[in-house]
CSV table of C-alpha atoms in Angstrom, one decimal:
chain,number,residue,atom,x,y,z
A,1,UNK,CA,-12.5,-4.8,-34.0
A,2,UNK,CA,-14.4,-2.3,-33.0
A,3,UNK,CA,-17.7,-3.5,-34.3
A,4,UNK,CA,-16.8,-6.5,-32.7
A,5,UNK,CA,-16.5,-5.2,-29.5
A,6,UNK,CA,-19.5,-3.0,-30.0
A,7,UNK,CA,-21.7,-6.0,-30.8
A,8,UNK,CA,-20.8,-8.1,-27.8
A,9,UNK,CA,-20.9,-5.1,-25.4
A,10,UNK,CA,-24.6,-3.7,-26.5
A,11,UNK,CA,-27.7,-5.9,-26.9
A,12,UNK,CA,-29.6,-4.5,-30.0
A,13,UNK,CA,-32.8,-6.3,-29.1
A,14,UNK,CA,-32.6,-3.3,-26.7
A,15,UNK,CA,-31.1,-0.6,-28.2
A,16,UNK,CA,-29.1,0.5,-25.2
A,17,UNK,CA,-26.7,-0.4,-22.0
A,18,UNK,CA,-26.7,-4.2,-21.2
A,19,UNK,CA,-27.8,-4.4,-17.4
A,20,UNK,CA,-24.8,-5.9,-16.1
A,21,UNK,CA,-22.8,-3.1,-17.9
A,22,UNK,CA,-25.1,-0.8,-15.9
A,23,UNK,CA,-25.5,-2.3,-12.7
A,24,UNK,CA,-21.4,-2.6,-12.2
A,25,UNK,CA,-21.4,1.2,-13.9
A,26,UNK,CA,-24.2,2.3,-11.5
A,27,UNK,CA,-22.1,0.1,-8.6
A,28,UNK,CA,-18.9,1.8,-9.2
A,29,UNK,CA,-20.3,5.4,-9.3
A,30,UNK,CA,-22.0,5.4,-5.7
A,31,UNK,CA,-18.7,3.5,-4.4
A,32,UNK,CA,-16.8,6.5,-5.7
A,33,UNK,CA,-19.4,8.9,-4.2
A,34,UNK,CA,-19.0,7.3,-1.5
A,35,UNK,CA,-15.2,7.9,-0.6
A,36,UNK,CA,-15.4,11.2,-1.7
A,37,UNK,CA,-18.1,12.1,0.6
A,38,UNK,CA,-15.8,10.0,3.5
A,39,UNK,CA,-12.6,12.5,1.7
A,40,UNK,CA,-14.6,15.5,2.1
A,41,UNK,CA,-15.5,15.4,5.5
A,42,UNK,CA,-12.0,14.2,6.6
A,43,UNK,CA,-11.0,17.7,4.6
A,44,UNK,CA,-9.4,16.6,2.0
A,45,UNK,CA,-11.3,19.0,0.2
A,46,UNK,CA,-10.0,19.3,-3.8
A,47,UNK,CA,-7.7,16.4,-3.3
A,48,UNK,CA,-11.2,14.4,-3.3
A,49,UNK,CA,-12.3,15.5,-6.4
A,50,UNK,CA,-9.0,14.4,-7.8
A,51,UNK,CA,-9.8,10.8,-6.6
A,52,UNK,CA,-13.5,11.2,-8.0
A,53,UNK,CA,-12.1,11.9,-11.5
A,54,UNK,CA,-9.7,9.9,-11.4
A,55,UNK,CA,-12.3,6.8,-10.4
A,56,UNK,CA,-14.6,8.0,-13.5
A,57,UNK,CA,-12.4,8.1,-15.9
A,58,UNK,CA,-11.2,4.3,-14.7
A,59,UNK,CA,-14.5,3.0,-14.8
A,60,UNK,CA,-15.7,4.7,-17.9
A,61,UNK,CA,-12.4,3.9,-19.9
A,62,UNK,CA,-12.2,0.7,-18.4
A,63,UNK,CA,-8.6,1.2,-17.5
A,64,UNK,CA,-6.9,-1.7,-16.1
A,65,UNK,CA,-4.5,-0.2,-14.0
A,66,UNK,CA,-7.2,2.3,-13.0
A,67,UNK,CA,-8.0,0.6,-9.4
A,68,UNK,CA,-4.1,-0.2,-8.5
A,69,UNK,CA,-3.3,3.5,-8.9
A,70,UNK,CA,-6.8,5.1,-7.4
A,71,UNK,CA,-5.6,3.0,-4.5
A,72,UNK,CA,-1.8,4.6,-4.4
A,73,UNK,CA,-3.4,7.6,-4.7
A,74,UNK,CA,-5.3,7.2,-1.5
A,75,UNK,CA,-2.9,6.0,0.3
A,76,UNK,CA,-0.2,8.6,-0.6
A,77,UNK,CA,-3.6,10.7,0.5
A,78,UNK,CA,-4.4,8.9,4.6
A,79,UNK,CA,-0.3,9.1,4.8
A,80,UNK,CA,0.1,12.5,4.4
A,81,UNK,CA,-3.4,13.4,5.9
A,82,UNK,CA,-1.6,15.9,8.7
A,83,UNK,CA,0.0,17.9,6.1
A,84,UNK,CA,-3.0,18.1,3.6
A,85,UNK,CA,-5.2,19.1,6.1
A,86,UNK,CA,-2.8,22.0,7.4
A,87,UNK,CA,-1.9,20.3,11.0
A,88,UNK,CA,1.6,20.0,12.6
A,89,UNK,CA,3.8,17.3,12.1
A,90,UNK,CA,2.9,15.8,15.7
A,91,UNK,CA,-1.0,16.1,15.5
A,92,UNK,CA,-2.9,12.9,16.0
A,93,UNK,CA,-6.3,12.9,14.3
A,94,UNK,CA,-8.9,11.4,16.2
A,95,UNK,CA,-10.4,7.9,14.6
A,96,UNK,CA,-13.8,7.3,13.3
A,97,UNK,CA,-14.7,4.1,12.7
A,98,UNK,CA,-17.4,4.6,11.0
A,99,UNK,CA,-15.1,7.1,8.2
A,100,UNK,CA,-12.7,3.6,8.1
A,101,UNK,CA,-15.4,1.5,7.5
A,102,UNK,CA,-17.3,3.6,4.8
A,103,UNK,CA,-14.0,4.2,3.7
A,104,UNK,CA,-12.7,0.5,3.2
A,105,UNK,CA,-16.2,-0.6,1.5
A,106,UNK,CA,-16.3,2.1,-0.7
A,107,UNK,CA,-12.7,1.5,-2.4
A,108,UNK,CA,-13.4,-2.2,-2.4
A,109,UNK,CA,-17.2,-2.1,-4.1
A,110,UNK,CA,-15.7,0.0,-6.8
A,111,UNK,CA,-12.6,-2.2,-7.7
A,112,UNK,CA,-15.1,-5.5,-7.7
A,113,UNK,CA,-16.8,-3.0,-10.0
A,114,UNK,CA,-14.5,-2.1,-11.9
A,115,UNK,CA,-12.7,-5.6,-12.4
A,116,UNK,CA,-16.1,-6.8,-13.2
A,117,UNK,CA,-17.0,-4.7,-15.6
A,118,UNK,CA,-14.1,-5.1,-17.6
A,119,UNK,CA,-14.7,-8.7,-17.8
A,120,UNK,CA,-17.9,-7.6,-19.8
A,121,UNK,CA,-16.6,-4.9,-22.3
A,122,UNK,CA,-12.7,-5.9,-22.6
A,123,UNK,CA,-12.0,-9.1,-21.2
A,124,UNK,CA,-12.2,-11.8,-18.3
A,125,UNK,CA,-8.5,-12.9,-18.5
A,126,UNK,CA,-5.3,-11.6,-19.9
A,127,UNK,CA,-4.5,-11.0,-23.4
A,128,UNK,CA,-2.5,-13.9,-25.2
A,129,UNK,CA,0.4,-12.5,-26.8
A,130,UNK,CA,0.7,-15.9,-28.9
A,131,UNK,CA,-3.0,-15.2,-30.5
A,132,UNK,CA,-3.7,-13.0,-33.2
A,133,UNK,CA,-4.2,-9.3,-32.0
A,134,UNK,CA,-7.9,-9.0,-33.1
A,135,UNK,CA,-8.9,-12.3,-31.0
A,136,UNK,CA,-12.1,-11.3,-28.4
A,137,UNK,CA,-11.8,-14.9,-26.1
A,138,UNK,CA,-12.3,-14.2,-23.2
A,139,UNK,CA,-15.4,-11.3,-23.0
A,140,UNK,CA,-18.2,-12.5,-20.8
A,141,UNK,CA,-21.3,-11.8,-22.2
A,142,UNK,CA,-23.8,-9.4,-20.3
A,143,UNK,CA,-26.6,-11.7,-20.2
A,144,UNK,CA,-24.7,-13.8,-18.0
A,145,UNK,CA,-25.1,-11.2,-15.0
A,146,UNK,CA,-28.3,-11.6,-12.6
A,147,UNK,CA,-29.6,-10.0,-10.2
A,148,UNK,CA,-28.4,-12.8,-7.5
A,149,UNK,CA,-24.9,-12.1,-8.2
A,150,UNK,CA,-24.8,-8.4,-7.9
A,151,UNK,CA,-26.7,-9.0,-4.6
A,152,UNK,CA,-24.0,-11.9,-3.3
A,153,UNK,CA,-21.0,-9.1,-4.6
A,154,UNK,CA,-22.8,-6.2,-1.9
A,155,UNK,CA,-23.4,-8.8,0.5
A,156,UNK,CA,-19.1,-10.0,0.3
A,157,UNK,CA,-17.9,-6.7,0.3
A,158,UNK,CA,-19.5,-5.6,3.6
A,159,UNK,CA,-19.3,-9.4,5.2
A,160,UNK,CA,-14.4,-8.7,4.2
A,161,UNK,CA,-15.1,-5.2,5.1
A,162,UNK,CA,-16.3,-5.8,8.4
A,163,UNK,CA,-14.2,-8.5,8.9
A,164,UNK,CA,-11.1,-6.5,7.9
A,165,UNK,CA,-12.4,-3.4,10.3
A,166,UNK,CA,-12.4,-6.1,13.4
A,167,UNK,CA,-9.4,-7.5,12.7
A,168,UNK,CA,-7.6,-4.2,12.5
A,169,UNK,CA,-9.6,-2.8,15.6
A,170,UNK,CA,-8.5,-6.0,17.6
A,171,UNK,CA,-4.7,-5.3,16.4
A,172,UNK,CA,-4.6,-2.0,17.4
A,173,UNK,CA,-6.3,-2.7,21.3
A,174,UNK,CA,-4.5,-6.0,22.0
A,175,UNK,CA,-1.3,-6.9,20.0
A,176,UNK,CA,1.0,-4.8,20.7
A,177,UNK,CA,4.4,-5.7,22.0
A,178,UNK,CA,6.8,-4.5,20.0
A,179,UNK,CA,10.4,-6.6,19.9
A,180,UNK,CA,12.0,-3.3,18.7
A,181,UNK,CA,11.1,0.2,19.1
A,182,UNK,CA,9.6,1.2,16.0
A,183,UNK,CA,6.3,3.3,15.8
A,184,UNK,CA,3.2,2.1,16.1
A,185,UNK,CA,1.6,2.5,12.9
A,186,UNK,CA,4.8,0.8,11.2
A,187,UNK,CA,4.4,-2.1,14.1
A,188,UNK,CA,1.0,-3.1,12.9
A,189,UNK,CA,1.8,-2.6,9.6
A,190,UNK,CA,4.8,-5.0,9.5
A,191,UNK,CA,1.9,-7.3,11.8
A,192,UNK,CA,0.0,-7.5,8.7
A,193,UNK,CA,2.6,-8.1,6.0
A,194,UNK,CA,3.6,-11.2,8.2
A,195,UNK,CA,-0.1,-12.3,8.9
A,196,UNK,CA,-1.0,-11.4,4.8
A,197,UNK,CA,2.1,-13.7,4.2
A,198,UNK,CA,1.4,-16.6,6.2
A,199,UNK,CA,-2.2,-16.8,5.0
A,200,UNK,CA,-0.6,-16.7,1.2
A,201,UNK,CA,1.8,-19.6,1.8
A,202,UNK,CA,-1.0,-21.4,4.0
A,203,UNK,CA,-3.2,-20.9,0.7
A,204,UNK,CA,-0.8,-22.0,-2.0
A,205,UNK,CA,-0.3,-25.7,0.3
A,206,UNK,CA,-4.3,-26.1,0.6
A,207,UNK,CA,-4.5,-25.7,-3.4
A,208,UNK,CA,-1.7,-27.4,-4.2
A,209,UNK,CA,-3.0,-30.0,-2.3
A,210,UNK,CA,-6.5,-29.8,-3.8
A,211,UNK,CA,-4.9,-29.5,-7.4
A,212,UNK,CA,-3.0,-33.0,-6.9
A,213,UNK,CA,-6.3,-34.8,-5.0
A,214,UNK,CA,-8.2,-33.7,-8.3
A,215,UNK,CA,-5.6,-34.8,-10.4
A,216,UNK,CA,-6.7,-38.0,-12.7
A,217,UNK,CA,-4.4,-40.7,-13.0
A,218,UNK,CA,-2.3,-40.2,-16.2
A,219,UNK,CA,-1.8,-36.9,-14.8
A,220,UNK,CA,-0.9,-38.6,-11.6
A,221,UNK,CA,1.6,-41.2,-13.2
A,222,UNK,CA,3.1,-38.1,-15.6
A,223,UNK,CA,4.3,-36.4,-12.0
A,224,UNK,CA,5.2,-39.4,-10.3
A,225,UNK,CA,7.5,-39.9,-13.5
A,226,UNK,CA,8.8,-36.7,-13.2
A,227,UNK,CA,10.0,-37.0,-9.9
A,228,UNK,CA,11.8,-40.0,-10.3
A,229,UNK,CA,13.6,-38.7,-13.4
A,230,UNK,CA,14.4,-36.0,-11.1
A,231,UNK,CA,15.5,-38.2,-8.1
A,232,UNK,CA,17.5,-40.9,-9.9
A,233,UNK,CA,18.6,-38.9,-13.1
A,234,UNK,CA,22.3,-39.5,-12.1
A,235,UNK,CA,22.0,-43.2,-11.7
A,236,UNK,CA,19.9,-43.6,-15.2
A,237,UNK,CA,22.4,-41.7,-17.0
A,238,UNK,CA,25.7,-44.1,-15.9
A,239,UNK,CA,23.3,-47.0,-16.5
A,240,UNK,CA,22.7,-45.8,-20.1
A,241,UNK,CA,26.1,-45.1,-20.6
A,242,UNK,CA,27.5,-48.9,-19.9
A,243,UNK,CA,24.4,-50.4,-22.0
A,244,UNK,CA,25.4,-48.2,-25.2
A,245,UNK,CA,29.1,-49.3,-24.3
A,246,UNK,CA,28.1,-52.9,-24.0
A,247,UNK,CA,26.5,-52.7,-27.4
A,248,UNK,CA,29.3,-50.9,-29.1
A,249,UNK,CA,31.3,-53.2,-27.8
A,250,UNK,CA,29.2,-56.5,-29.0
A,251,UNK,CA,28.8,-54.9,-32.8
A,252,UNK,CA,32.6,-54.2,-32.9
A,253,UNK,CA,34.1,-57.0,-35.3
């Protein structure tokens, strides 16, 4: 398995690192640079290098749940900021936009990395428990990657960073009216679970929508049919029931 994955990982016209394996590699590192630089000067001091290392060894492992917990991590990290850093429990730190917004692309370059790259050396979807253990569906192969598409993944992650840095800047100046007196940070944040929400169910109806219009028409008739099994499945049943009793009744001597 091993010399399976080695072959599809590794070009051996080249002898080395595939370049999509190097640019996401290369990618991730400076992201993870980045936020520690952005950690350092909000005095985080050691606790940065503990996200560093812990980003490396994610990104060199290719560790799946790498991202989801080098993002707990560093949000155990801004919520205890205060303490870390030695101030009093009432101390407001002063906001830098420019520290959120270096912050906020850094974290999201490296898990587009990161998720990237594993598409290359592990694989691009999760593993099939029904499939034989040694099965390698599913690995993209490196030659795939261009240059374009590295380009259009910078180019996304500062257009939703940006975007996202707006947005929250715009929440924090204008919406605020509270129906109950709660803090302010815990305000927005319950602002965003309802907004995140309502764009999640307003995204499920616009694909389920697109899935049906795609749908051909045996697919089509195969839902329709389901539905009115589901519909009239009481009615069919009694109606079944007196036609198998009528024909008992007409083979009975």
């Amino acid at each position: 398995m091993a010399r399976e994955r080695d072959q599809t990982i590794r070009d051996p016209a080249e002898g080395g690192m595939p370049l999509g394996v190097r640019d996401y590699k290369l990618m991730g590192l400076i992201a993870l640079l980045l936020v520690t630089v952005v950690l350092l000067h909000d005095g985080m001091s050691y606790w940065s290098a503990v996200v560093l290392l812990l980003g490396l060894v994610s990104l060199q492992t290719s560790w799946s749940i790498g991202p989801p917990l080098l993002m707990m991590v560093l949000t155990i990290l801004m919520v205890f900021r205060n303490r870390i850093t030695g101030n009093w429990a009432s101390y407001r730190q002063r906001i830098d936009p420019l520290t959120d917004v270096a912050l906020a692309v850094g974290m999201l370059a490296y898990v587009a990395a990161q998720y990237r790259l594993m598409t290359l050396v592990r694989r691009g979807r999760p593993f099939d428990g029904r499939r034989h253990p040694r099965a390698t569906e599913g690995v993209r192969s490196p030659a795939l990657v261009t240059g374009r598409e590295v380009v259009y993944l910078l180019v996304s992650v500062g257009t939703f960073a940006l975007a996202a840095f707006i947005g929250w800047r715009w929440l924090w100046n204008e919406l605020w009216y509270p129906l109950v007196r709660v803090p302010r940070d815990l305000w927005f944040a319950l602002v965003l679970l309802w907004i995140f929400a309502v764009a999640l169910l307003v995204a499920s109806a616009l694909l389920g929508y697109l899935r049906w219009a795609s749908a051909s028409g045996m697919e089509s008739l195969l839902y329709l049919q389901d539905q009115a099994w589901a519909a009239t499945r009481g009615e069919q049943r009694r109606l079944q029931r007196w036609l198998v009793w009528a024909r008992l009744r007409k083979e009975r001597p």
